[in-house]
Coordinates of C-alpha atoms in Angstrom, one line a residue:
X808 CA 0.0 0.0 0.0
X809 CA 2.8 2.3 0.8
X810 CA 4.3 1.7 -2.8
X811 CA 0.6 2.3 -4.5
X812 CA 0.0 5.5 -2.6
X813 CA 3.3 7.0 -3.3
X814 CA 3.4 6.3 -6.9
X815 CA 0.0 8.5 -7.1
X816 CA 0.7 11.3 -5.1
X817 CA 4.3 11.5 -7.5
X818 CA 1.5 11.0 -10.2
X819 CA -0.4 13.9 -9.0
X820 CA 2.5 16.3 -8.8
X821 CA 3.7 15.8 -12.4
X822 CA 0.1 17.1 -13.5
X823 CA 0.8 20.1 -11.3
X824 CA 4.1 20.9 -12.4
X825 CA 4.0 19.9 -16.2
X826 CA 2.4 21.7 -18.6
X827 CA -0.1 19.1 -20.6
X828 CA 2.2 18.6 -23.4
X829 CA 4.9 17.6 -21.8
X830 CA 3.1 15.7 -19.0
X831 CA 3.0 12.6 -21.3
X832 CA 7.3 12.4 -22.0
X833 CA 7.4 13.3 -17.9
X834 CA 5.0 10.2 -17.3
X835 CA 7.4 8.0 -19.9
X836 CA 10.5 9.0 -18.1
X837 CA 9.6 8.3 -14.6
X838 CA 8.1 4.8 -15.8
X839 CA 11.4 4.3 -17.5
X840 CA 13.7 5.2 -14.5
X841 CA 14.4 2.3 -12.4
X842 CA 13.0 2.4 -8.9
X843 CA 13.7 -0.2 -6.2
X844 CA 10.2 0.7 -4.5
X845 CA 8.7 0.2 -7.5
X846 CA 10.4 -2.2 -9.5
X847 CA 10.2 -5.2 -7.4
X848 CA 6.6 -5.6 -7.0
X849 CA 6.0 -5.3 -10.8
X850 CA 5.1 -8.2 -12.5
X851 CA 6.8 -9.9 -15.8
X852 CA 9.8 -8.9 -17.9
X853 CA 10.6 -5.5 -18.0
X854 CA 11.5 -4.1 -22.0
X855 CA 13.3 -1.0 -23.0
X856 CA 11.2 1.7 -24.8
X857 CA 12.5 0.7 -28.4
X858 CA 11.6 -2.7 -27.2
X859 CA 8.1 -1.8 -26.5
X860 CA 7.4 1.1 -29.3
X861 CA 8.6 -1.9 -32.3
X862 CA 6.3 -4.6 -33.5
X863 CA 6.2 -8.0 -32.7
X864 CA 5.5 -11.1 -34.8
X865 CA 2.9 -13.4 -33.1
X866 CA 2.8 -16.6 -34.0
X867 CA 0.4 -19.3 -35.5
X868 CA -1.8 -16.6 -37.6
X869 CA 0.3 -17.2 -40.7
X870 CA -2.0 -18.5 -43.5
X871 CA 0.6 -19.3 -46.1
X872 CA 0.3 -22.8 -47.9
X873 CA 2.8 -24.9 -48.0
X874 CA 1.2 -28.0 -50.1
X875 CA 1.2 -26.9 -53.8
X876 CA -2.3 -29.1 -54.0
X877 CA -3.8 -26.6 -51.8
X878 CA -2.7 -23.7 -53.3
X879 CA -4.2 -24.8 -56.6
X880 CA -7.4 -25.6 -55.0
X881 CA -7.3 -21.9 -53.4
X882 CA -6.6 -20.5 -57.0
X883 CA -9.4 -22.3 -58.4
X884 CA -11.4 -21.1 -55.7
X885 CA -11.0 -17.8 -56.6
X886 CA -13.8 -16.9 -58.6
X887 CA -17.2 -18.3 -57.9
X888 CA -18.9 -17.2 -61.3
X889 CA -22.6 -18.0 -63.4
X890 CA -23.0 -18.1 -67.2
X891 CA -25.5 -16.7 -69.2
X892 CA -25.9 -16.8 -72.7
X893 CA -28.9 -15.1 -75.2
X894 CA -30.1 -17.6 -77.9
X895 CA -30.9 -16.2 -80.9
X896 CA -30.3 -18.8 -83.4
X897 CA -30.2 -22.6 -83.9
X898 CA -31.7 -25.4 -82.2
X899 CA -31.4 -25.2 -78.0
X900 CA -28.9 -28.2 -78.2
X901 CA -26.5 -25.3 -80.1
X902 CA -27.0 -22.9 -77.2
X903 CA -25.8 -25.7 -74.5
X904 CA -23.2 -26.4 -76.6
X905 CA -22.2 -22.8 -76.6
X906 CA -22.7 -22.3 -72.4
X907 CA -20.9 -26.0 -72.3
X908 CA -17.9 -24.6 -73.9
X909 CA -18.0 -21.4 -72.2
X910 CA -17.7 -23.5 -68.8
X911 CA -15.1 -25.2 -69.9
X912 CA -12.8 -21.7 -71.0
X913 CA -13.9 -20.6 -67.4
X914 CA -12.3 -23.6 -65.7
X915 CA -9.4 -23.7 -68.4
X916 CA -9.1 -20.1 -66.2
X917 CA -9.2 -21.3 -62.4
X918 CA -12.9 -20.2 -61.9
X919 CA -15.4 -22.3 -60.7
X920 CA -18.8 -22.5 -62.5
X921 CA -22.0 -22.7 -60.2
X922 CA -24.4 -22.2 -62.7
X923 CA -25.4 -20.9 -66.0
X924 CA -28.6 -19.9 -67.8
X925 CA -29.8 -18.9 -71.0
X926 CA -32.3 -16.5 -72.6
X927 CA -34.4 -16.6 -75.8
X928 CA -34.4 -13.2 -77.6
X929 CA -34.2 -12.2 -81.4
X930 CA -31.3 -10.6 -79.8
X931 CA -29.8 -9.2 -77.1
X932 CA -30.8 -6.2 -75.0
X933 CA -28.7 -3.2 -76.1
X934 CA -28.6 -2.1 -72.4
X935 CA -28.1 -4.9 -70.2
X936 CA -27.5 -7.5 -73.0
X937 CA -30.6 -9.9 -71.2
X938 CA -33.4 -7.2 -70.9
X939 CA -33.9 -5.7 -66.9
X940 CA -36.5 -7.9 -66.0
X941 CA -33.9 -10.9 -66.6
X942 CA -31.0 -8.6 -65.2
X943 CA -33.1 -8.8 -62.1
X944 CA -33.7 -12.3 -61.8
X945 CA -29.8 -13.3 -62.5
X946 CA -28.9 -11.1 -59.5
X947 CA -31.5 -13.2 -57.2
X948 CA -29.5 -16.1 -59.1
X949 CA -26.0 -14.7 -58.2
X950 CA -27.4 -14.1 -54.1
X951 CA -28.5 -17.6 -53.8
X952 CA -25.3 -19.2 -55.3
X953 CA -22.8 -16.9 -53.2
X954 CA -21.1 -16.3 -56.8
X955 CA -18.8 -13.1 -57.2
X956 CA -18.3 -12.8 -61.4
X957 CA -20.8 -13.0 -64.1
X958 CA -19.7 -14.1 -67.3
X959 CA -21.8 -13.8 -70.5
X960 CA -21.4 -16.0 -74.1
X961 CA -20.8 -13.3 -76.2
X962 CA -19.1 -9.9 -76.6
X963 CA -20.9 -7.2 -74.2
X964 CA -20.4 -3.7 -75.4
X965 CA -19.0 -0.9 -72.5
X966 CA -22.4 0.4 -71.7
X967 CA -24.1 -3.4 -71.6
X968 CA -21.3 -4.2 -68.9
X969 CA -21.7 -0.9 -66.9
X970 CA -25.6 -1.3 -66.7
X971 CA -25.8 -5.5 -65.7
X972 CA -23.0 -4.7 -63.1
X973 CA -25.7 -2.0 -61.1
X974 CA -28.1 -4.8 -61.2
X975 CA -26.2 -7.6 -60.6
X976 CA -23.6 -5.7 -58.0
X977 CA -20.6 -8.3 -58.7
X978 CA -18.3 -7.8 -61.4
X979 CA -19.7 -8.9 -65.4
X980 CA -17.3 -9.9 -68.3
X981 CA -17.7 -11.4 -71.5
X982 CA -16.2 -14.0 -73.5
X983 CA -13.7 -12.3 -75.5
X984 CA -12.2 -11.3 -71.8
X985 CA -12.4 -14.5 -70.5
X986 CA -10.3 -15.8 -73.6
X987 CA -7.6 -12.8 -73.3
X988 CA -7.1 -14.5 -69.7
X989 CA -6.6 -17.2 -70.9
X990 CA -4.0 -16.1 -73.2
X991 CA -2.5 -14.0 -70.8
X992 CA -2.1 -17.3 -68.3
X993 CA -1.0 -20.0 -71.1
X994 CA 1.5 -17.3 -73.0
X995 CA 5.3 -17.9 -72.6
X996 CA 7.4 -16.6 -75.5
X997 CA 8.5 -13.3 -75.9
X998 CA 6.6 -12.6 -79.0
X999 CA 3.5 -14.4 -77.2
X1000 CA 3.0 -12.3 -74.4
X1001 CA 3.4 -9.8 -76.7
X1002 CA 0.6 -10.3 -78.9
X1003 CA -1.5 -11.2 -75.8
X1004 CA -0.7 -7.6 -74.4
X1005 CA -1.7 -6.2 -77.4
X1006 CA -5.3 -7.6 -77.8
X1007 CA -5.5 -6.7 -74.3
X1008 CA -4.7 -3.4 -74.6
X1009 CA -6.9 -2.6 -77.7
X1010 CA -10.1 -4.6 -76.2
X1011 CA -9.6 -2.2 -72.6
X1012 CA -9.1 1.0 -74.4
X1013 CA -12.9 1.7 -75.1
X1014 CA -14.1 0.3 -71.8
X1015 CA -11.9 2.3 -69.4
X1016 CA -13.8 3.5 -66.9
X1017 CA -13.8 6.9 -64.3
X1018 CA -15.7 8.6 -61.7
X1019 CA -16.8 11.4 -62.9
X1020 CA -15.8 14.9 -61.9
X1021 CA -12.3 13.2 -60.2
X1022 CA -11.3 12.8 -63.8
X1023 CA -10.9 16.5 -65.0
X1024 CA -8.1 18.0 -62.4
X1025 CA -6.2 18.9 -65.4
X1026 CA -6.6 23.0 -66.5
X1027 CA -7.0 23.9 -70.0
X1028 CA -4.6 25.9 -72.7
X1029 CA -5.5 29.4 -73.2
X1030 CA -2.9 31.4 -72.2
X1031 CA -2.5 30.1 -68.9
X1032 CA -3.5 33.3 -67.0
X1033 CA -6.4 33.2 -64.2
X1034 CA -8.7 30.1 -64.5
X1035 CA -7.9 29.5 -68.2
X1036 CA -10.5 28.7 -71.0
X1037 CA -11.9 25.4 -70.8
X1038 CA -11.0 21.9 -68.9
X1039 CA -7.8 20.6 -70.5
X1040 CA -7.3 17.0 -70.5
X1041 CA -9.4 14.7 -68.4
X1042 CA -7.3 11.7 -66.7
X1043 CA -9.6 9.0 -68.9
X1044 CA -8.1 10.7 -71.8
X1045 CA -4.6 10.9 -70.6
X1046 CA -5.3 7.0 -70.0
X1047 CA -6.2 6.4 -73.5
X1048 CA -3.1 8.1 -75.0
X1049 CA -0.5 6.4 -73.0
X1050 CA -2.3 3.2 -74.0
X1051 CA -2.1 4.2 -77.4
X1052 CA 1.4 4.7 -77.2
X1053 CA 1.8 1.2 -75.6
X1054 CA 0.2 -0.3 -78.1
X1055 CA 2.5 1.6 -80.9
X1056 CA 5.3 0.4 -79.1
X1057 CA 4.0 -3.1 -79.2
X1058 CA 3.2 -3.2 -83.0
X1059 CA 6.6 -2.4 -83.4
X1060 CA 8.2 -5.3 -81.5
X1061 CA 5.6 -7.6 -82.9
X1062 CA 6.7 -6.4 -86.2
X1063 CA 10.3 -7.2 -84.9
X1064 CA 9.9 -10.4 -84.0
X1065 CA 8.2 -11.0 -87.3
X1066 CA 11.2 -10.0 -89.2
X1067 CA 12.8 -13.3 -87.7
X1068 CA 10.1 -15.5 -88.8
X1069 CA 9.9 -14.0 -92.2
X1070 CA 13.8 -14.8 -92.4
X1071 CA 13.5 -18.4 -91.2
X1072 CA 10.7 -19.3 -93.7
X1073 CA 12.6 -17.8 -96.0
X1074 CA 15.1 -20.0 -95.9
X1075 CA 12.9 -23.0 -96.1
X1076 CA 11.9 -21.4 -99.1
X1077 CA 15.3 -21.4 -100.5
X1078 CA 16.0 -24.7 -99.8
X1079 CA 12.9 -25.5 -101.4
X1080 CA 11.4 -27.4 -98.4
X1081 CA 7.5 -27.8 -98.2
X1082 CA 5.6 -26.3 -95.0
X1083 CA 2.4 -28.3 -93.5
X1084 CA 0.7 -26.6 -90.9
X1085 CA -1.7 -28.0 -88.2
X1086 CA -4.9 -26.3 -87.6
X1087 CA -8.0 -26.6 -85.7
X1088 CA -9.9 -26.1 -82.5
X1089 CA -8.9 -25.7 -79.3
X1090 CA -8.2 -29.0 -77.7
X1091 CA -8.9 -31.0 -81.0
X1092 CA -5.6 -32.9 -80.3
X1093 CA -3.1 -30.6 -82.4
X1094 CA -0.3 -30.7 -80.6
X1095 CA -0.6 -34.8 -79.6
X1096 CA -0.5 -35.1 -83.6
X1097 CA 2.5 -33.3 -84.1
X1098 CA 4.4 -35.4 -81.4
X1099 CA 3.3 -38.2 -83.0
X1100 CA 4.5 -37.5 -86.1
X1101 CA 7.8 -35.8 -85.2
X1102 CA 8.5 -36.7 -81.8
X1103 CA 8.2 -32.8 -80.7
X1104 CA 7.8 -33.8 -77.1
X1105 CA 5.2 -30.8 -76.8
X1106 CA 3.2 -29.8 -74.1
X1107 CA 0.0 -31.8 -74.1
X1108 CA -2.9 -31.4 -71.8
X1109 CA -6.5 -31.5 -71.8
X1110 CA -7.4 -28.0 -71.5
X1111 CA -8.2 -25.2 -73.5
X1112 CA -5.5 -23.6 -75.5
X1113 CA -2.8 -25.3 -73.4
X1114 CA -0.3 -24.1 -76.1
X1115 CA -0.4 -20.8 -77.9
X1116 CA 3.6 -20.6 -79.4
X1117 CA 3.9 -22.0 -82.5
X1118 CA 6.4 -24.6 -82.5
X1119 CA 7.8 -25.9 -86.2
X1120 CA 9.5 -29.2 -86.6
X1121 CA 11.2 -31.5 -89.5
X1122 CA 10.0 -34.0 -90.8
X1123 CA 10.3 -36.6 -92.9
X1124 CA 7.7 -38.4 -95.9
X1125 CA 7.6 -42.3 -95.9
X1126 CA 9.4 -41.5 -99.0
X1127 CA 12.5 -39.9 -97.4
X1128 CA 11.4 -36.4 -98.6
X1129 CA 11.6 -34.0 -96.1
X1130 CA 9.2 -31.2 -95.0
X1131 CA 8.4 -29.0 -92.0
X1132 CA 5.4 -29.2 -89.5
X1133 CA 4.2 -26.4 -87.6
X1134 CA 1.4 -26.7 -84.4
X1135 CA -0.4 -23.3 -84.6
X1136 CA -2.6 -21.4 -81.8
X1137 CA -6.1 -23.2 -81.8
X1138 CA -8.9 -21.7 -83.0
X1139 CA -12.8 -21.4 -81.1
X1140 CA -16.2 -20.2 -82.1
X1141 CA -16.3 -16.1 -81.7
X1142 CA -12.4 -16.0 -81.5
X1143 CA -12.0 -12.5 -80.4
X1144 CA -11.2 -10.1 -83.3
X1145 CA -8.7 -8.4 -81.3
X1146 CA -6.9 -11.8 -80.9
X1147 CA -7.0 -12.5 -84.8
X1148 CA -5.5 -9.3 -85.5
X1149 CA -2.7 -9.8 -83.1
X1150 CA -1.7 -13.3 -83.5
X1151 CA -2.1 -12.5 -87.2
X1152 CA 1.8 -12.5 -87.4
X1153 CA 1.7 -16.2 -85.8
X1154 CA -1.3 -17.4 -88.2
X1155 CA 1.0 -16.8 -91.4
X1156 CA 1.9 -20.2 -90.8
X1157 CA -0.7 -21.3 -92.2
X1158 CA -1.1 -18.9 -94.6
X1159 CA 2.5 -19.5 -96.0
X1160 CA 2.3 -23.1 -96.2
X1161 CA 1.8 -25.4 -98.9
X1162 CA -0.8 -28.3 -96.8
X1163 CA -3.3 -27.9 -93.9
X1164 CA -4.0 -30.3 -91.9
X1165 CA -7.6 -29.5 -90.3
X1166 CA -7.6 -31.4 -86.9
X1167 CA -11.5 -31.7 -85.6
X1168 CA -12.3 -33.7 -82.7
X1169 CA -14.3 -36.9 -83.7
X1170 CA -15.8 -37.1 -80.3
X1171 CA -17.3 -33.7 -80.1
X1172 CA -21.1 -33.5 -79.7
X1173 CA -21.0 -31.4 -82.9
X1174 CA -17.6 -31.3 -84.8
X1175 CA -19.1 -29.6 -87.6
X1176 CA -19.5 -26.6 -86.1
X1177 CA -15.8 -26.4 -85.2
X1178 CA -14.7 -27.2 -88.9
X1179 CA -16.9 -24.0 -89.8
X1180 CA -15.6 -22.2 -87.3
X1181 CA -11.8 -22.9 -87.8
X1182 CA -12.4 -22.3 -91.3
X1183 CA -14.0 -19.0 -90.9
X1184 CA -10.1 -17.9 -88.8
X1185 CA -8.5 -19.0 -92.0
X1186 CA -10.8 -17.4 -94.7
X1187 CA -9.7 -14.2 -92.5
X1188 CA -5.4 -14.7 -93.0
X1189 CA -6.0 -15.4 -96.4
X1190 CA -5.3 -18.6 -96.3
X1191 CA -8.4 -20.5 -98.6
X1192 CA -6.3 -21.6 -101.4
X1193 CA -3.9 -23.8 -99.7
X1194 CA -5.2 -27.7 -100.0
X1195 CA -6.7 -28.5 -97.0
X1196 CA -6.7 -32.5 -95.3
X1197 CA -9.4 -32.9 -92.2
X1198 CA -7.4 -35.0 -89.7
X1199 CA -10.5 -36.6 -87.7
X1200 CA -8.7 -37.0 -84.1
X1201 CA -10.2 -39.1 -81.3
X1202 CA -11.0 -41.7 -83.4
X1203 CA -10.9 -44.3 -80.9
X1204 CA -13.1 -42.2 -78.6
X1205 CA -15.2 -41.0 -81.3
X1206 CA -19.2 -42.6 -82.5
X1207 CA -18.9 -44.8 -85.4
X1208 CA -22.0 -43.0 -87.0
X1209 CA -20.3 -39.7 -86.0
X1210 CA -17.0 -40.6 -87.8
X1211 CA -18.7 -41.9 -91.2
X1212 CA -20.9 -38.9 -91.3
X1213 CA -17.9 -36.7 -91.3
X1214 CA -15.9 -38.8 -94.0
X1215 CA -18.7 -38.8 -96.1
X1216 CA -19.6 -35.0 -95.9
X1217 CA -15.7 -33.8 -96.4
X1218 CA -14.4 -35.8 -99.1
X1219 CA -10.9 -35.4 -98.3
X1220 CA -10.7 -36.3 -95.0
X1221 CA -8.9 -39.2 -92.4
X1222 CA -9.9 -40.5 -89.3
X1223 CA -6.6 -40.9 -86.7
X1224 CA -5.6 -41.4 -83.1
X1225 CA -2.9 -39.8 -82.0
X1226 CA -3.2 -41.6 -78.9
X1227 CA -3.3 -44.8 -79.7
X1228 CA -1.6 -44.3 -83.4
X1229 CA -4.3 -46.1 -85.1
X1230 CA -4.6 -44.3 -89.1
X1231 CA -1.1 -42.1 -88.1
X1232 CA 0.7 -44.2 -91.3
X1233 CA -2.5 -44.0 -93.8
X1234 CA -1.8 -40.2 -92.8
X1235 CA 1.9 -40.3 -93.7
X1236 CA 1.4 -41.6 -97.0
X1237 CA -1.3 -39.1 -97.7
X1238 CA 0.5 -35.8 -96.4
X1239 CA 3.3 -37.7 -99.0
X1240 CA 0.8 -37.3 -102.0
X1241 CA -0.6 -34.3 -100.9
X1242 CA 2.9 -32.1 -101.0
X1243 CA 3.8 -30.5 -103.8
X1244 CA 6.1 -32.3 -106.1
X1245 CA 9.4 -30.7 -108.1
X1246 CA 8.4 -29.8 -112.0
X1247 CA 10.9 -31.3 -113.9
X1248 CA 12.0 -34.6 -114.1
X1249 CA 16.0 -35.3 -114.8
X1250 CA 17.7 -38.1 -115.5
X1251 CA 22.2 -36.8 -115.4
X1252 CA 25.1 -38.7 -114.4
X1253 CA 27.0 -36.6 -111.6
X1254 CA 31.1 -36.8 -111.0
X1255 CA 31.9 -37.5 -107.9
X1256 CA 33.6 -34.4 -107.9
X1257 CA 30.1 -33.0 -107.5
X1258 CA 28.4 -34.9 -105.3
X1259 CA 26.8 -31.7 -103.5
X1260 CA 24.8 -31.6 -106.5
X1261 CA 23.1 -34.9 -105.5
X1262 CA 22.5 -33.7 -101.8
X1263 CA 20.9 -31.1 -103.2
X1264 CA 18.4 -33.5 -104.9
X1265 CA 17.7 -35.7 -101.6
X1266 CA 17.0 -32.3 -99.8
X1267 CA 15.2 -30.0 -102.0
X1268 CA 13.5 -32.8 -104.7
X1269 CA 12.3 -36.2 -105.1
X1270 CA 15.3 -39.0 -105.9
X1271 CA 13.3 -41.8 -108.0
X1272 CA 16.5 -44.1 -108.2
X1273 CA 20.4 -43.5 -107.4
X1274 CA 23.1 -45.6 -109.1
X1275 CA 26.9 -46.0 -108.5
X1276 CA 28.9 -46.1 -111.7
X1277 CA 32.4 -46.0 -112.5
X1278 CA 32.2 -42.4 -113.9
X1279 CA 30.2 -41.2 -111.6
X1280 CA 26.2 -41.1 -110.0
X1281 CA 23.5 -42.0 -112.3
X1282 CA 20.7 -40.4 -110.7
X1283 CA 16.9 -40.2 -112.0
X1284 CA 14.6 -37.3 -109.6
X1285 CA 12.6 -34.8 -110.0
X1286 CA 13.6 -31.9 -109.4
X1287 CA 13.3 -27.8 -109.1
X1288 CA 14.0 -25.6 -112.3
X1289 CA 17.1 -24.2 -110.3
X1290 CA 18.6 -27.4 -109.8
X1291 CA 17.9 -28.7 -112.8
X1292 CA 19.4 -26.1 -114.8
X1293 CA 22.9 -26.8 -112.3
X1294 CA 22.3 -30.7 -113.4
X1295 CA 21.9 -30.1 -117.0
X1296 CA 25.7 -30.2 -118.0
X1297 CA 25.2 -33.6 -116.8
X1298 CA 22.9 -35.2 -118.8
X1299 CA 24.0 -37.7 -120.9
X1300 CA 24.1 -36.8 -124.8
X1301 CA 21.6 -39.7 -125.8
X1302 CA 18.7 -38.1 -122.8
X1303 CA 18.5 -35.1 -124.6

């Protein structure tokens, strides 16, 4: 008691003599100083002022996971989200389909689907892309499922996504957005990324958004006395131009990066090598046929554009004539134009080469729709004069009655499994037919001396027999006009 009562009256006397702002440092200072009185009745550790002013970690509240299964389970539990679609045209089997595959791009993007509906209009509501009434009941929809993204089938216009986010209150894309994540996620070249930043940046720049007034700080020209004449300008616009000027400086790295491409292919062209690229939907099995055929060893996965780079390999015709195979971005219904025009660099593979093989999935519910869809991308890189073989994948997984009604409908078409390697050799021998072939046919006996000359006609023609003779190489091919005119001092008198 004597302790208690003597540390208050010295309590008391500091308010006296201390003026209120320094009473606070006097009170520090006295509980600082060491006092026996005081001291030994206190209870615990006793810790400088630093000690006590500085933070300290308490722990067992870190939530950090540690088991890389759980953190892809948190990923995926990211976003909770609801489709909805308008259906305009076609049978309601196409509109499932449609919602189906828009689920599926949403898990290819870690979300989590919880439902989806659809609506039957001529089409869709130019202010809240399902009409209010609807708006209304998919925000009851989006209470009762706890979900915190809405996703629609189809490309919403700025003011369509402004006016279902009031009603909904959680945050509306549509599919082109949801297919630039996916791009964004999946990219991993330089030149990839690159594109995918591109379409990004030109699909954002008419739906930036502001808050109103906040947006025009900025003064005006005039002559810059007093208030000035007129707001200047507004942040949104200051937004849009530096965008702009990403996007210019994008285009020209694109354009870059092209120039190496351009430079490679031209050097197949030199050498007079063909070029057979692979196209076809998303997840048709592209990139499992061109490991089967070359031994790529690319990435394959059951997802939605798992790869987007195109990779180009050599390879080799049952007849030892040698070609190259490129695996190209896949393709899906309403690919976003933005994407088209930025990957259009990439998709001159297919418009530079001299075959196409069309990969469709045999076990889709409705693989036409994908051949018309694939072959709408291509009619837009000017691609619709190179010959074209449909390569049905899945074939082991596909319906009989599905597989002959596709090769009766597309007359030059093969079924395959590039699982399983069942029709990979009838394949082979057709891509060997299918090629173009060197224009002139030579028959020359080459020296030794030159025996670059028949090198030249394994790699860039079509050797029909080779024989050893005593003066030299008796070779029959066919061959370019280049190459034959450098074989033609060779020809024996009595060919001629």
């Amino acid at each position: 008691m004597t302790s208690s009562s003597s540390s208050s009256q010295a309590t008391k006397r500091l308010a006296h003599s201390y003026p209120e702002g320094l009473r606070a440092d006097a009170l520090m200072e006295e509980d600082v100083a060491w006092s026996h009185e005081i001291d030994t009745e206190r209870d615990g550790d006793q810790f400088d002022r630093s000690e006590r002013a500085a933070l300290r970690r308490v722990a067992g509240l870190s939530t950090e996971l540690e088991d890389v299964t759980e953190v892809e389970y948190r990923q995926l539990r990211l976003e909770r989200v609801v489709l909805v679609g308008v259906w305009t045209s076609g049978t309601v089997q196409d509109a499932e389909n449609s919602l189906a595959e828009l689920a599926a791009l949403a898990e290819t993007a870690g979300a989590m689907v919880l439902d989806g509906v659809i609506q039957r209009r001529d089409k869709p509501d130019a202010a809240t892309y399902i009409g209010s009434g609807k708006a209304d009941e998919l925000r009851d929809i989006v209470l009762e499922t706890g979900a915190d993204t809405v996703i629609c089938d189809g490309e919403l216009s700025p003011g369509q996504l402004i006016h279902l986010e009031d009603v909904v209150k959680v945050k509306v894309i549509d599919r082109t957005a949801l297919i630039l994540d996916i791009f964004a996620q999946h990219a991993k070249s330089r030149e990839g990324k690159a594109q995918v930043a591109l379409a990004q940046m030109q699909y954002m720049l008419p739906r930036l958004r502001g808050w109103g007034q906040s947006l025009s700080r900025q003064m005006g020209g005039g002559s810059g006395g007093l208030a000035t004449r007129g707001p200047g300008e507004t942040k949104i616009e200051t937004d849009r131009r530096r965008i702009r000027e990403k996007m210019a400086k994008m285009r020209r790295e694109i354009a870059e990066m092209k120039t190496g491409r351009e430079i490679k292919r031209q050097e197949r062209r030199r050498h007079k090598v063909p070029s057979v690229a692979i196209a076809g939907y998303t997840n048709a099995g592209k990139s499992s046929l061109l490991n089967r055929l070359t031994g790529a060893g690319v990435l394959v996965e059951n997802a939605l554009f798992a790869t987007l780079d195109p990779t180009v390999r050599r390879a080799e015709t049952p007849s030892g004539r040698l070609y190259t195979l490129a695996d190209t971005v896949g393709f899906v219904r309403h690919l976003p134009h933005h994407l088209v025009e930025a990957f259009r660099s990439t998709m001159e593979e297919v418009g530079d080469s001299d075959l196409i093989l069309h990969v469709v999935d045999g076990s889709h519910p409705n693989p036409e729709e994908q051949l018309a869809a694939v072959r709408e991308v291509i009619r837009d890189v000017g691609a619709i004069d190179v010959p074209e073989i449909v390569v049905i994948n899945k074939a082991d997984a596909a319906d009989p009655l599905t597989l002959q009604r596709l090769l009766r409908v597309e007359k030059h078409a093969i079924a395959v499994s590039a699982r399983t390697g069942k029709g990979i050799a009838e394949l082979l021998a057709l891509i060997d037919d299918e090629l173009p072939r060197p224009a002139v046919e030579i028959e020359a006996l080459v020296p030794y001396t030159q025996g670059k000359l028949v090198a030249r006609a394994h790699t860039e023609g079509e050797v029909i027999s080779e024989e050893h003779t005593a003066e030299g190489t008796l070779l029959k091919a066919r061959v370019h006009e280049e190459l034959a005119a450098d074989l033609a001092p060779y020809v024996p008198t009595a060919a001629l």
